[in-house]
Amino acid sequence: MMTRTRTLTVLVVSGAMLAALAAPAFALATYPPNKPDSTELINHQNVLGDVTKGLFWNGKAITFHGEAIGEVMVRGDYAWIHLNDDAYMVENIEEGAKLGGYNSGMAVWVPSALTKQIDTYGDYQHEGSIVSIAGVFNGACKQHGGDMDIHATSLRVLAAGHVVVDPVRPWKVVLAVVLASIAGLLFWFERKYRYLLRQSGRVGT
Amino acid sequence: MIVRPRLEDHLVIGKYTGKVIVGVGLLMVIPLLVSLGFGEWDTAVDFVISISACLIFGFGTQLFCRTEKDMNWSHGLVVASGAWVWATALGALPHYLSGHASSYLDTLFDVMSGYTTTGLYLLQDIDHIANGLNMWRHLLTYAGGQGIVVIALTFLFKGTSGAYKVYVGEGKDEKLLPNVVHTARAIWLVSLTWLVVGTAALTATGIWLGQMPIRAFFHAMWVFMGAWSTGGFAPQSYNTFWFHSLTYETICIVIMIAGSFNFALHWAMWTGNLKEIRRNVETISMFVTLSVTTLAATFWLAKANVYPDAMSLLRKVFYQIVSGHTTTGFSTVYAKAFVTQWGPIGLVVTTIAMAIGASACSTGGGIKGIRMGIMSKAFLQDIRRMVSPESALVSQKYHHIRDVWLDDGLVRGAMTITVAYVTIYAVATIVGVLYGFPLDQAAFEAVSAASNTGLSCGVTAPTIPALMKVTYIASMWLGRLEFMSVFALGGYLWSVVRGR
Amino acid sequence: MANGARRKRISGYALGMLAESGWILAMTVLALLMAIIAKAIWR
């Protein structure tokens, strides 16, 4: 049992070191901003302030790239993926990315076969592959109950994803041990005090 | 004359506040276990730190505040509102330690939003946050929906008569059963049964929609917690838009509306009084206001030709309106789409739905169905008085579990709280407008915060001025506790300073 | 005996839950009708 834990620790630590070495390579990769980006797709109206005239990009062919996030949901021949083109596209906060506001991205309806190229989807422990797609933007898709989406016809992986290691900060461990000890001491003291009260004939609460 | 509180008063308040905070600490054990299960070590350490901080506070106050005295009414109110402040300050530790927020204020915003089941958030990059932290976000909204005091009542307070006073202080006043601890347990029975059934339904749907089983399960549980507590948090930044499914959305609608029902209604239905749903003043009120707002939004968006067919109209309009009306805050459209696709009329109708809100003694917020019902009945009564002969005695009753005769005291109570809600809506709106946001958007966001809804049209962002964040935090707190206990806390603090 | 009472109580809970869900689904159908009418008017 002990040795297994140790092997696991060694594996995790070496993985962390590898990731730390590899991280700068990912961080160096930069991509030109999407034209249009996800915010532009949602915000750009044909006539400013008039919803009856529709969204500018509705029905237009566009290309779009972003980090594949979460998971792929395969629904038969087609699948849903979500691409985030936000501040955390190439690295996440645990790896040192600066806070850059909310997530932002687009839902993409894509032939299932094409999603096989995507090796990683982003979550806490992963930075997803960066994927570029070409397709048609729908402000309110008729096929998908009015969802705002992109129906993609082609898909290309620009960069593979990677494992993200969030190292345990030593100061946190020290703080945790100190605070937990104080809490334990207080608990013990409270018990003891109540016991003494009861001994002396007063009712403890 | 204001009487300065005596040492005994401080001791009573301290003791019971400490008990509630110990409850919050124990609650954090669940996300800690989730973190450990997923191997999220750094997050696990965050939770150990936070649990310890809660326990130090809780055991510390209990050690120093020793008293045999039971709570009176003002103690109960102060404990309820005060415990919420401490629970927020300490509950924000895991958020802050995660490094996903720009300031402690932002994390306080998120946690207050969670406890009050609002659903606005300022955490950044939630698509990359740990499962443990996600568990905590959703658990605190689920717990906050039942009432953190209700939790403490069930597990920590052993049959004190003062318990009922804290319970009322938290904005709930129904006694499902004669004993308040039994009432708290009945509330838990309803909530946990729905949790099991709802999570199972959503998990099965999630798997069918193409999610991995483990992800489907956690998403289902979190979405359930967000829906039932009318909280509106979801594990992905896309909210419930993530799932792209009519089935998933329909289940969410059922859970959201069920979550907005009065616990007394649930209890009546569950114990065999099935007719109650047709007769209850709150379901009738909700039926009317939900139909009217849905009709207005549906017709407007059909006329504007935003959505291509009837099905998409249903899925977009009814879903957002239900989400607003039940004060949940789930959405299947992007925040900014409320501005660029729904337009001013869509914003105003949704704002009205949010302002009215859910039922009393539910997990929801807003003015509430029972007050809408009482006020409309009073209005009708006045009209009937006008057309009746002067000597005629015109009486009016409404049905809530049993028939209740309308008297001026009841109407006055309903009106007072309604005026308080409208005031806080207005104040928060004005703050938004002063910072340069358009009136309709500022009103949407302000009402969303004060009615504990959590729908956003894009105003709320980590970049908004600190004063706006503080205003929203205060609105959420006041709205959730229905003013009185917060005012009692204010009075307590005032009397400490100025009393004699 | 105690078992029978227990079963009766639990089936009461289930029936209550079903009735609640039924009421909510009826509201949803009503909303769908509104959407169909609205789309018929502004085609």
XYZ file of C-alpha atoms in Angstrom:
748
model
C 0.000 0.000 0.000
C 2.761 2.356 1.079
C 4.888 1.678 -1.993
C 1.920 2.183 -4.260
C 1.288 5.591 -2.772
C 4.950 6.425 -3.190
C 5.006 5.335 -6.830
C 1.916 7.446 -7.420
C 3.576 10.457 -5.826
C 6.685 9.996 -7.950
C 4.532 9.730 -11.057
C 2.552 12.845 -10.200
C 5.645 14.857 -9.364
C 7.514 13.842 -12.509
C 4.399 14.565 -14.507
C 4.257 17.990 -12.895
C 7.875 18.666 -13.776
C 7.349 17.584 -17.365
C 4.284 19.778 -17.610
C 6.206 22.692 -16.120
C 8.899 22.226 -18.758
C 6.351 21.936 -21.526
C 4.131 24.784 -20.336
C 6.213 27.642 -21.773
C 5.977 26.011 -25.192
C 2.195 26.152 -25.003
C 2.231 29.635 -23.584
C 4.340 30.828 -26.473
C 1.789 29.750 -29.023
C -0.423 32.688 -29.832
C -3.309 32.835 -32.183
C -4.736 35.825 -33.997
C -8.116 36.820 -32.526
C -11.182 35.386 -34.204
C -12.854 37.600 -36.774
C -15.643 37.606 -35.729
C -15.068 36.487 -32.118
C -17.808 35.024 -29.919
C -18.720 38.400 -28.381
C -19.033 39.998 -31.804
C -21.273 37.156 -32.994
C -23.708 37.745 -30.113
C -23.550 41.530 -30.044
C -23.456 42.743 -33.632
C -26.973 43.672 -34.750
C -27.883 44.700 -38.291
C -29.487 47.828 -36.919
C -28.185 48.864 -33.504
C -30.946 48.537 -30.910
C -33.507 46.987 -33.289
C -33.958 43.273 -32.612
C -36.446 42.840 -35.468
C -33.637 43.331 -38.009
C -31.679 40.360 -36.673
C -28.024 39.674 -35.946
C -25.416 40.754 -38.469
C -23.594 37.438 -38.691
C -26.757 35.321 -38.902
C -26.523 32.854 -41.791
C -23.014 33.920 -42.772
C -20.108 31.540 -43.369
C -17.350 32.050 -40.807
C -14.190 30.455 -39.464
C -13.740 30.216 -35.728
C -11.140 28.743 -33.388
C -11.004 28.123 -29.672
C -10.252 25.687 -26.872
C -12.426 22.575 -26.955
C -14.027 22.707 -23.517
C -15.755 20.151 -21.294
C -16.636 17.246 -23.509
C -18.008 16.130 -26.842
C -21.628 15.050 -26.853
C -22.163 12.694 -29.754
C -25.727 12.603 -31.087
C -25.596 10.128 -33.945
C -23.844 11.398 -37.070
C -23.316 14.809 -35.549
C -21.949 15.992 -32.249
C -21.913 19.065 -30.024
C -18.621 20.632 -29.042
C -17.998 23.982 -27.372
C -15.097 26.218 -28.365
C -13.925 28.964 -25.990
C -12.043 31.863 -27.537
C -11.402 33.605 -24.223
C -8.412 34.587 -22.095
C -7.855 30.982 -20.987
C -7.609 29.446 -24.452
C -3.912 28.489 -24.356
C -3.281 28.173 -20.629
C -5.479 28.287 -17.566
C -5.193 30.122 -14.274
C -3.463 27.240 -12.482
C -0.648 27.495 -15.039
C -0.324 31.212 -14.538
C -2.781 32.738 -16.991
C -3.893 36.212 -15.926
C -7.523 36.650 -14.890
C -9.281 37.889 -18.011
C -12.993 38.001 -17.298
C -15.662 35.429 -17.941
C -15.408 32.506 -20.317
C -16.673 33.182 -23.791
C -17.299 30.783 -26.619
C -19.639 29.189 -29.112
C -21.494 25.906 -29.404
C -20.566 24.017 -32.564
C -22.594 21.295 -34.327
C -20.105 19.184 -36.220
C -20.010 15.766 -37.956
C -19.107 13.202 -35.257
C -16.298 11.700 -37.349
C -14.391 15.001 -37.321
C -14.335 15.189 -33.519
C -12.084 12.110 -33.333
C -9.086 14.385 -34.038
C -9.640 16.251 -30.773
C -7.597 14.542 -28.062
C -8.299 16.720 -25.023
C -11.257 18.696 -23.698
C -10.590 21.440 -21.204
C -11.463 21.170 -17.520
C -9.661 21.724 -14.199
C -7.026 19.112 -14.940
C -6.775 19.657 -18.697
C -6.246 22.414 -21.175
C -8.276 21.436 -24.220
C -7.052 21.156 -27.804
C -7.274 24.307 -29.853
C -9.627 23.627 -32.703
C -10.445 25.639 -35.788
C -13.708 25.136 -37.638
C -15.420 26.588 -40.683
C -19.164 26.726 -40.991
C -22.328 28.787 -40.863
C -23.390 30.859 -37.844
C -27.020 30.743 -36.723
C -28.367 33.434 -34.426
C -31.358 31.207 -33.661
C -30.976 27.781 -35.220
C -34.182 26.289 -36.642
C -32.860 22.742 -36.324
C -31.861 23.192 -32.672
C -34.767 24.900 -31.000
C -33.481 28.430 -31.457
C -29.994 27.769 -30.052
C -27.235 30.133 -31.110
C -24.706 27.862 -32.798
C -22.275 27.272 -35.633
C -22.911 24.380 -38.035
C -19.393 23.337 -38.970
C -18.428 21.543 -42.161
C -14.703 21.255 -41.543
C -12.514 20.946 -38.471
C -8.784 21.257 -37.919
C -6.786 20.835 -34.709
C -4.297 23.695 -34.336
C -2.667 22.469 -31.142
C -3.048 19.373 -28.989
C -4.280 19.758 -25.443
C -2.267 19.012 -22.344
C -2.574 17.916 -18.737
C -2.666 20.735 -16.212
C -1.061 20.186 -12.839
C -2.116 22.425 -9.988
C 0.739 22.045 -7.505
C -0.069 22.203 -3.800
C 1.358 25.433 -2.419
C 3.548 24.746 0.653
C 2.227 27.824 2.509
C -1.281 26.426 2.147
C -0.253 23.126 3.707
C 1.371 24.920 6.637
C -1.719 27.095 7.095
C -3.996 24.057 6.899
C -2.030 22.164 9.545
C -1.882 25.153 11.902
C -5.577 26.004 11.563
C -6.697 22.388 11.866
C -4.636 22.002 15.051
C -6.177 25.127 16.566
C -9.654 23.884 15.660
C -8.919 20.484 17.200
C -7.555 22.112 20.345
C -10.628 24.308 20.705
C -12.889 21.305 20.246
C -11.016 19.370 22.916
C -10.988 22.355 25.244
C -14.717 22.923 24.786
C -15.411 19.268 25.621
C -13.145 19.373 28.657
C -14.694 22.599 29.900
C -18.201 21.212 29.596
C -17.116 18.069 31.460
C -15.620 20.125 34.284
C -18.804 22.185 34.543
C -20.853 19.039 34.876
C -18.452 17.668 37.492
C -18.790 20.792 39.583
C -22.556 20.353 39.586
C -23.449 23.134 37.177
C -25.265 22.143 34.037
C -23.117 22.567 30.970
C -24.633 23.602 27.693
C -35.375 54.935 24.436
C -33.010 52.403 22.970
C -31.765 49.849 25.459
C -28.146 48.881 25.141
C -27.921 45.082 24.837
C -26.584 43.378 27.922
C -23.775 40.866 28.098
C -26.331 38.062 28.230
C -27.751 39.180 24.853
C -24.346 39.115 23.208
C -23.703 35.672 24.658
C -26.959 34.232 23.322
C -26.348 35.666 19.877
C -22.730 34.536 19.825
C -23.546 31.020 20.937
C -26.171 30.342 18.318
C -24.264 32.094 15.533
C -21.331 29.825 16.382
C -23.548 26.758 16.053
C -24.682 27.796 12.578
C -21.075 28.369 11.467
C -20.032 24.923 12.723
C -22.801 23.659 10.433
C -21.255 25.512 7.493
C -17.877 23.965 8.282
C -19.338 20.470 8.400
C -21.066 21.085 5.079
C -17.661 21.711 3.477
C -16.689 18.119 4.165
C -18.720 17.077 1.101
C -16.723 19.182 -1.421
C -13.543 18.119 0.370
C -14.412 14.486 -0.318
C -15.216 15.274 -3.953
C -11.835 16.997 -4.343
C -10.033 14.023 -2.844
C -11.999 11.661 -5.082
C -10.891 13.510 -8.202
C -7.290 13.929 -6.968
C -7.546 17.716 -6.782
C -4.986 18.100 -3.988
C -4.605 21.849 -3.994
C -8.370 22.311 -3.815
C -8.571 19.743 -1.019
C -6.071 21.771 1.022
C -8.207 24.884 0.382
C -11.136 23.080 1.948
C -9.143 21.895 4.956
C -8.149 25.519 5.600
C -11.740 26.708 5.208
C -13.257 23.986 7.395
C -10.726 24.739 10.115
C -11.519 28.447 9.952
C -15.254 27.724 10.354
C -14.660 25.365 13.275
C -12.317 27.802 15.005
C -14.997 30.474 14.745
C -17.763 28.116 15.830
C -16.000 26.399 18.743
C -14.415 29.682 19.784
C -17.723 31.504 20.108
C -19.280 28.552 21.890
C -16.403 28.471 24.337
C -16.617 32.136 25.171
C -20.376 32.615 24.877
C -21.672 30.377 27.640
C -25.258 30.916 28.627
C -28.363 29.010 29.532
C -30.658 31.704 28.233
C -32.942 30.908 25.306
C -33.425 33.245 22.391
C -36.144 35.874 22.242
C -37.515 37.317 19.011
C -34.885 39.960 18.413
C -32.103 37.471 19.173
C -33.537 35.083 16.597
C -33.606 37.763 13.928
C -30.085 38.941 14.704
C -28.726 35.387 14.724
C -30.343 34.663 11.348
C -29.055 37.732 9.559
C -25.716 37.784 11.383
C -25.060 34.104 10.687
C -25.542 34.820 6.981
C -22.807 37.462 7.097
C -20.320 35.194 8.870
C -21.258 32.198 6.738
C -20.602 34.301 3.654
C -17.286 35.654 4.879
C -16.014 32.181 5.807
C -17.734 30.319 2.970
C -15.858 32.502 0.487
C -12.473 31.102 1.539
C -12.439 28.178 -0.947
C -13.426 30.543 -3.756
C -10.689 32.976 -2.814
C -7.980 30.339 -2.369
C -8.775 28.904 -5.810
C -7.324 32.024 -7.401
C -10.239 32.406 -9.787
C -11.406 35.758 -8.451
C -9.856 39.210 -8.660
C -10.681 40.185 -5.075
C -12.202 38.958 -1.823
C -15.186 41.176 -2.576
C -15.823 39.166 -5.741
C -15.840 35.929 -3.780
C -18.182 37.416 -1.165
C -20.461 38.322 -4.064
C -20.398 34.753 -5.340
C -21.062 33.169 -1.962
C -23.833 35.585 -1.017
C -25.277 34.915 -4.455
C -25.081 31.197 -3.698
C -26.661 31.241 -0.235
C -29.411 33.600 -1.343
C -30.007 31.335 -4.384
C -29.393 34.223 -6.745
C -26.962 32.790 -9.273
C -25.012 35.823 -10.459
C -21.301 35.145 -10.266
C -17.971 36.914 -10.598
C -15.663 33.880 -10.559
C -13.568 33.831 -13.690
C -12.914 30.871 -15.943
C -15.491 28.594 -14.314
C -15.048 26.221 -17.252
C -11.711 25.296 -15.664
C -12.549 25.190 -11.960
C -12.094 22.121 -9.781
C -14.907 19.636 -9.237
C -14.559 20.217 -5.512
C -15.146 23.930 -5.900
C -18.081 23.275 -8.229
C -19.510 20.952 -5.588
C -19.180 23.727 -3.011
C -20.769 26.362 -5.280
C -23.803 24.182 -5.857
C -24.002 22.759 -2.362
C -24.084 26.191 -0.795
C -26.875 27.224 -3.102
C -28.806 24.038 -2.248
C -28.180 24.603 1.457
C -28.990 28.286 1.206
C -32.266 27.427 -0.484
C -33.437 25.328 2.442
C -31.924 27.986 4.676
C -28.603 27.545 6.403
C -30.438 28.025 9.673
C -32.823 25.202 8.793
C -29.766 22.979 8.426
C -28.478 24.004 11.820
C -31.990 23.521 13.223
C -32.141 19.967 11.986
C -28.787 18.822 13.188
C -27.412 21.127 15.846
C -30.145 22.833 17.833
C -31.681 20.385 20.204
C -35.275 21.412 20.658
C -34.863 24.940 21.903
C -38.022 26.991 21.738
C -35.907 29.821 20.434
C -35.283 27.757 17.304
C -38.540 28.911 15.736
C -37.406 32.497 16.060
C -34.276 32.007 13.975
C -36.290 30.027 11.479
C -38.662 32.959 10.990
C -35.709 35.309 10.852
C -34.573 33.487 7.752
C -37.696 34.464 5.837
C -39.739 31.332 6.401
C -42.794 31.283 8.602
C -44.795 28.195 7.697
C -45.183 25.538 10.331
C -45.717 22.356 8.356
C -45.794 20.498 11.625
C -46.374 21.828 15.142
C -42.721 21.486 16.097
C -40.174 23.614 14.268
C -37.498 20.925 14.229
C -40.016 18.515 12.712
C -40.893 21.210 10.185
C -37.222 21.538 9.273
C -37.028 17.754 8.835
C -40.161 17.731 6.651
C -38.537 20.400 4.459
C -35.483 18.181 4.175
C -37.580 15.140 3.333
C -39.206 16.987 0.431
C -35.913 18.454 -0.800
C -33.912 15.255 -0.561
C -36.590 13.140 -2.242
C -36.705 15.583 -5.122
C -32.883 15.587 -5.159
C -32.760 11.835 -5.654
C -35.517 11.684 -8.274
C -34.362 14.811 -10.125
C -30.701 13.811 -10.186
C -31.602 10.340 -11.448
C -33.744 11.771 -14.254
C -31.081 14.278 -15.313
C -28.269 11.707 -15.095
C -30.142 9.302 -17.367
C -30.874 12.123 -19.805
C -27.259 13.293 -19.688
C -25.951 9.854 -20.579
C -28.478 9.620 -23.386
C -27.293 13.019 -24.627
C -23.722 11.758 -24.934
C -22.124 12.623 -21.605
C -19.743 10.258 -19.830
C -21.650 8.657 -16.915
C -19.540 10.245 -14.170
C -19.806 13.689 -15.747
C -23.504 13.138 -16.407
C -24.025 12.336 -12.735
C -22.188 15.348 -11.350
C -23.693 17.714 -13.900
C -27.132 16.313 -13.096
C -26.662 16.771 -9.363
C -25.341 20.305 -9.740
C -27.990 21.335 -12.251
C -30.623 19.860 -9.946
C -29.247 21.846 -7.004
C -29.219 24.986 -9.125
C -32.792 24.407 -10.288
C -34.441 23.187 -7.098
C -32.939 25.889 -4.904
C -33.922 28.344 -7.657
C -30.249 29.266 -7.546
C -29.201 29.194 -11.153
C -25.593 28.115 -10.879
C -24.459 25.541 -13.423
C -21.104 23.807 -13.831
C -20.249 25.344 -17.218
C -20.173 28.991 -18.231
C -22.755 28.107 -20.901
C -25.252 27.372 -18.099
C -28.016 24.966 -19.198
C -27.470 25.950 -22.833
C -24.642 23.395 -22.603
C -26.999 20.450 -23.074
C -28.877 21.486 -26.236
C -31.847 19.302 -25.414
C -35.602 19.738 -25.147
C -35.810 16.844 -22.683
C -33.173 18.258 -20.374
C -34.829 21.670 -20.503
C -38.270 20.229 -19.750
C -36.966 18.396 -16.694
C -35.302 21.614 -15.585
C -38.602 23.488 -15.975
C -40.357 20.927 -13.772
C -37.653 21.167 -11.099
C -37.500 24.972 -11.215
C -41.255 25.386 -10.766
C -41.445 22.655 -8.135
C -38.591 24.408 -6.315
C -40.512 27.662 -6.358
C -43.540 26.087 -4.618
C -44.248 26.804 -0.978
C -43.050 23.962 1.247
C -46.480 24.014 2.873
C -47.985 23.293 -0.559
C -45.568 20.410 -1.120
C -46.415 19.032 2.292
C -50.159 19.335 1.736
C -49.874 17.572 -1.633
C -47.636 14.861 -0.257
C -49.933 14.141 2.641
C -52.903 13.563 0.388
C -54.456 16.980 -0.210
C -54.111 16.876 -4.020
C -56.780 19.524 -4.619
C -54.556 22.100 -2.952
C -52.648 22.805 -6.163
C -55.827 24.025 -7.874
C -57.066 26.066 -4.944
C -53.928 27.546 -3.413
C -53.679 31.303 -3.738
C -50.017 31.036 -4.733
C -50.436 28.532 -7.546
C -53.352 30.573 -8.886
C -51.301 33.736 -8.639
C -48.359 32.048 -10.351
C -50.617 30.608 -13.053
C -51.931 34.081 -13.854
C -48.669 36.019 -13.749
C -46.641 33.300 -15.480
C -49.239 33.042 -18.266
C -49.406 36.787 -18.768
C -45.637 37.284 -18.875
C -45.164 34.253 -21.133
C -47.893 35.504 -23.442
C -46.375 38.976 -23.641
C -42.851 37.722 -24.306
C -43.995 35.026 -26.766
C -46.109 37.423 -28.817
C -43.438 40.103 -28.831
C -40.667 37.753 -29.925
C -42.935 36.119 -32.515
C -43.768 39.522 -33.932
C -40.101 40.526 -33.945
C -39.433 37.231 -35.730
C -36.402 36.417 -33.599
C -37.075 32.686 -33.404
C -37.885 30.589 -36.465
C -40.721 28.349 -35.249
C -43.130 27.565 -32.423
C -40.847 24.995 -30.830
C -37.903 27.355 -30.583
C -40.227 30.065 -29.242
C -41.314 27.663 -26.490
C -37.782 26.520 -25.713
C -36.336 29.993 -25.552
C -39.187 32.149 -24.265
C -40.962 29.873 -21.811
C -37.671 28.581 -20.428
C -36.207 32.029 -19.685
C -39.526 33.352 -18.360
C -39.983 30.342 -16.068
C -36.386 30.736 -14.974
C -37.025 34.418 -14.217
C -40.423 33.952 -12.608
C -39.260 31.149 -10.315
C -36.176 33.321 -9.636
C -33.869 30.504 -10.724
C -31.712 32.211 -13.300
C -30.942 29.330 -15.638
C -30.634 30.461 -19.200
C -30.369 28.925 -22.634
C -29.445 32.193 -24.302
C -26.269 34.216 -23.878
C -26.519 37.062 -21.363
C -25.990 39.699 -24.042
C -28.647 38.080 -26.225
C -31.265 39.513 -23.867
C -30.185 42.866 -25.251
C -29.412 41.981 -28.855
C -32.189 39.442 -29.491
C -34.927 40.092 -26.927
C -34.736 43.886 -26.936
C -36.272 46.375 -24.492
C -39.710 44.714 -24.401
C -38.210 41.290 -23.744
C -36.053 42.792 -20.983
C -38.982 44.563 -19.329
C -41.288 41.514 -19.394
C -38.558 39.310 -17.911
C -37.848 41.975 -15.289
C -41.535 41.961 -14.253
C -41.541 38.169 -13.992
C -38.430 38.302 -11.801
C -39.841 41.079 -9.626
C -42.966 39.019 -8.820
C -40.962 35.908 -8.147
C -41.716 32.610 -6.485
C -43.889 31.457 -3.574
C -43.389 32.334 0.075
C -41.605 29.738 2.221
C -39.936 28.290 -0.834
C -36.334 28.552 -1.933
C -37.190 31.407 -4.288
C -37.202 35.170 -3.964
C -39.072 38.228 -5.190
C -42.281 39.838 -3.931
C -43.900 36.355 -3.904
C -47.183 34.877 -4.984
C -48.974 35.093 -1.675
C -48.480 38.857 -1.489
C -49.598 39.261 -5.108
C -52.661 37.180 -4.220
C -53.479 39.128 -1.058
C -53.055 42.475 -2.771
C -55.249 41.530 -5.734
C -57.911 40.182 -3.375
C -57.785 43.407 -1.364
C -58.128 45.371 -4.574
C -61.174 43.322 -5.571
C -62.619 43.779 -2.097
C -62.290 47.546 -2.377
C -64.025 47.556 -5.743
C -66.822 45.413 -4.365
C -67.149 47.796 -1.424
C -67.520 50.693 -3.802
C -70.372 49.105 -5.726
C -72.142 47.692 -2.644
C -74.538 49.641 -0.451
C -72.780 51.537 2.317
C -74.156 49.380 5.087
C -73.082 46.094 3.466
C -70.251 44.161 5.050
C -67.954 43.028 2.243
C -65.625 40.290 3.308
C -63.022 38.474 1.278
C -61.048 35.332 1.849
C -58.209 33.495 0.165
C -57.125 29.891 0.251
C -53.728 28.828 1.459
C -53.854 25.317 2.924
C -57.046 26.555 4.632
C -59.351 29.514 4.047
C -58.109 32.744 5.542
C -60.222 35.878 5.943
C -58.562 38.967 4.607
C -58.053 41.660 7.236
C -56.317 45.001 7.102
C -53.343 43.774 9.094
C -52.616 41.068 6.523
C -52.945 43.477 3.614
C -50.783 46.024 5.377
C -48.069 43.403 5.980
C -48.117 42.351 2.328
C -48.010 45.955 1.159
C -45.136 46.912 3.481
C -42.894 44.155 2.236
C -43.889 44.816 -1.387
C -42.995 48.482 -1.007
C -39.674 47.437 0.544
C -38.952 45.200 -2.467
C -39.885 47.903 -4.950
C -37.653 50.342 -3.090
C -34.641 48.059 -3.158
C -35.272 47.307 -6.862
C -35.310 51.043 -7.529
C -32.243 51.868 -5.455
C -30.141 49.142 -7.068
C -31.356 50.245 -10.513
C -30.369 53.843 -9.850
C -26.876 52.796 -8.775
C -26.507 50.967 -12.115
C -27.792 53.938 -14.070
C -25.442 56.315 -12.243
C -22.542 54.145 -13.352
C -23.622 54.605 -16.953
C -25.680 51.526 -17.775
C -28.887 51.949 -19.819
C -32.020 52.056 -17.656
C -33.615 48.830 -18.933
C -30.422 46.823 -18.471
C -29.672 48.325 -15.072
C -33.230 47.530 -13.947
C -33.020 43.965 -15.266
C -29.814 43.302 -13.368
C -30.912 45.090 -10.182
C -34.218 43.210 -10.005
C -32.369 40.009 -10.807
C -30.094 40.536 -7.787
C -32.723 41.748 -5.320
C -35.268 39.081 -6.273
C -32.520 36.425 -6.030
C -32.963 35.382 -9.640
C -29.550 35.578 -11.231
C -30.398 36.087 -14.887
C -27.932 38.518 -16.393
C -28.106 40.695 -19.472
C -24.378 41.290 -19.345
C -24.167 44.121 -16.800
C -22.640 42.021 -14.016
C -18.953 41.413 -14.714
C -15.773 41.293 -12.667
C -14.978 44.755 -14.004
C -17.994 46.616 -12.585
C -17.234 49.173 -9.837
C -16.919 47.867 -6.267
C -19.853 49.975 -5.076
C -22.130 48.259 -7.588
C -20.976 44.858 -6.357
C -21.661 45.921 -2.770
C -25.111 47.191 -3.757
C -25.944 43.882 -5.385
C -24.628 41.906 -2.400
C -26.780 43.981 -0.048
C -29.821 43.618 -2.335
C -29.446 39.845 -2.450
C -29.160 39.637 1.338
C -32.087 41.973 2.028
C -34.258 40.284 -0.588
C -33.590 36.781 0.661
C -34.157 37.512 4.344
C -37.167 39.714 3.544
C -35.780 42.809 5.241
C -36.991 42.391 8.812
C -34.110 40.396 10.259
C -31.562 42.583 8.491
C -33.207 45.639 10.028
C -33.127 43.866 13.394
C -29.386 43.364 12.969
C -29.026 47.042 12.076
C -31.020 47.976 15.172
C -28.847 45.716 17.317
C -25.655 47.307 16.048
C -27.172 50.762 16.508
C -28.189 50.003 20.080
C -24.699 48.757 20.873
C -23.351 52.145 19.864
C -26.113 54.498 20.961
C -28.240 52.623 23.489
C -28.381 53.372 27.184
C -49.127 -3.188 9.827
C -46.439 -0.569 10.361
C -45.219 -1.629 6.948
C -48.619 -0.995 5.395
C -48.827 2.489 6.888
C -45.330 3.199 5.669
C -46.168 2.033 2.149
C -49.281 4.165 2.154
C -47.314 7.201 3.266
C -44.657 6.716 0.596
C -47.224 6.220 -2.155
C -48.830 9.441 -0.927
C -45.511 11.236 -1.401
C -45.140 9.779 -4.898
C -48.676 10.747 -5.856
C -48.085 14.278 -4.570
C -44.905 14.584 -6.624
C -46.667 13.284 -9.734
C -49.535 15.739 -9.314
C -47.081 18.617 -8.921
C -45.199 17.579 -12.066
C -48.481 17.188 -13.927
C -49.551 20.725 -13.093
C -46.190 22.051 -14.301
C -46.290 20.068 -17.546
C -49.802 21.367 -18.168
C -48.389 24.906 -17.903
C -45.710 23.938 -20.429
C -48.298 22.650 -22.889
C -50.210 25.904 -22.460
C -47.041 27.829 -23.290
C -46.562 25.675 -26.386
C -50.105 26.522 -27.479
C -49.322 30.212 -27.041
C -46.184 29.796 -29.156
C -48.129 28.008 -31.920
C -50.807 30.715 -31.975
C -48.191 33.472 -31.946
C -46.350 31.878 -34.859
C -49.632 31.448 -36.756
C -50.363 35.157 -36.427
C -46.904 36.470 -37.412
C -45.733 34.073 -40.025
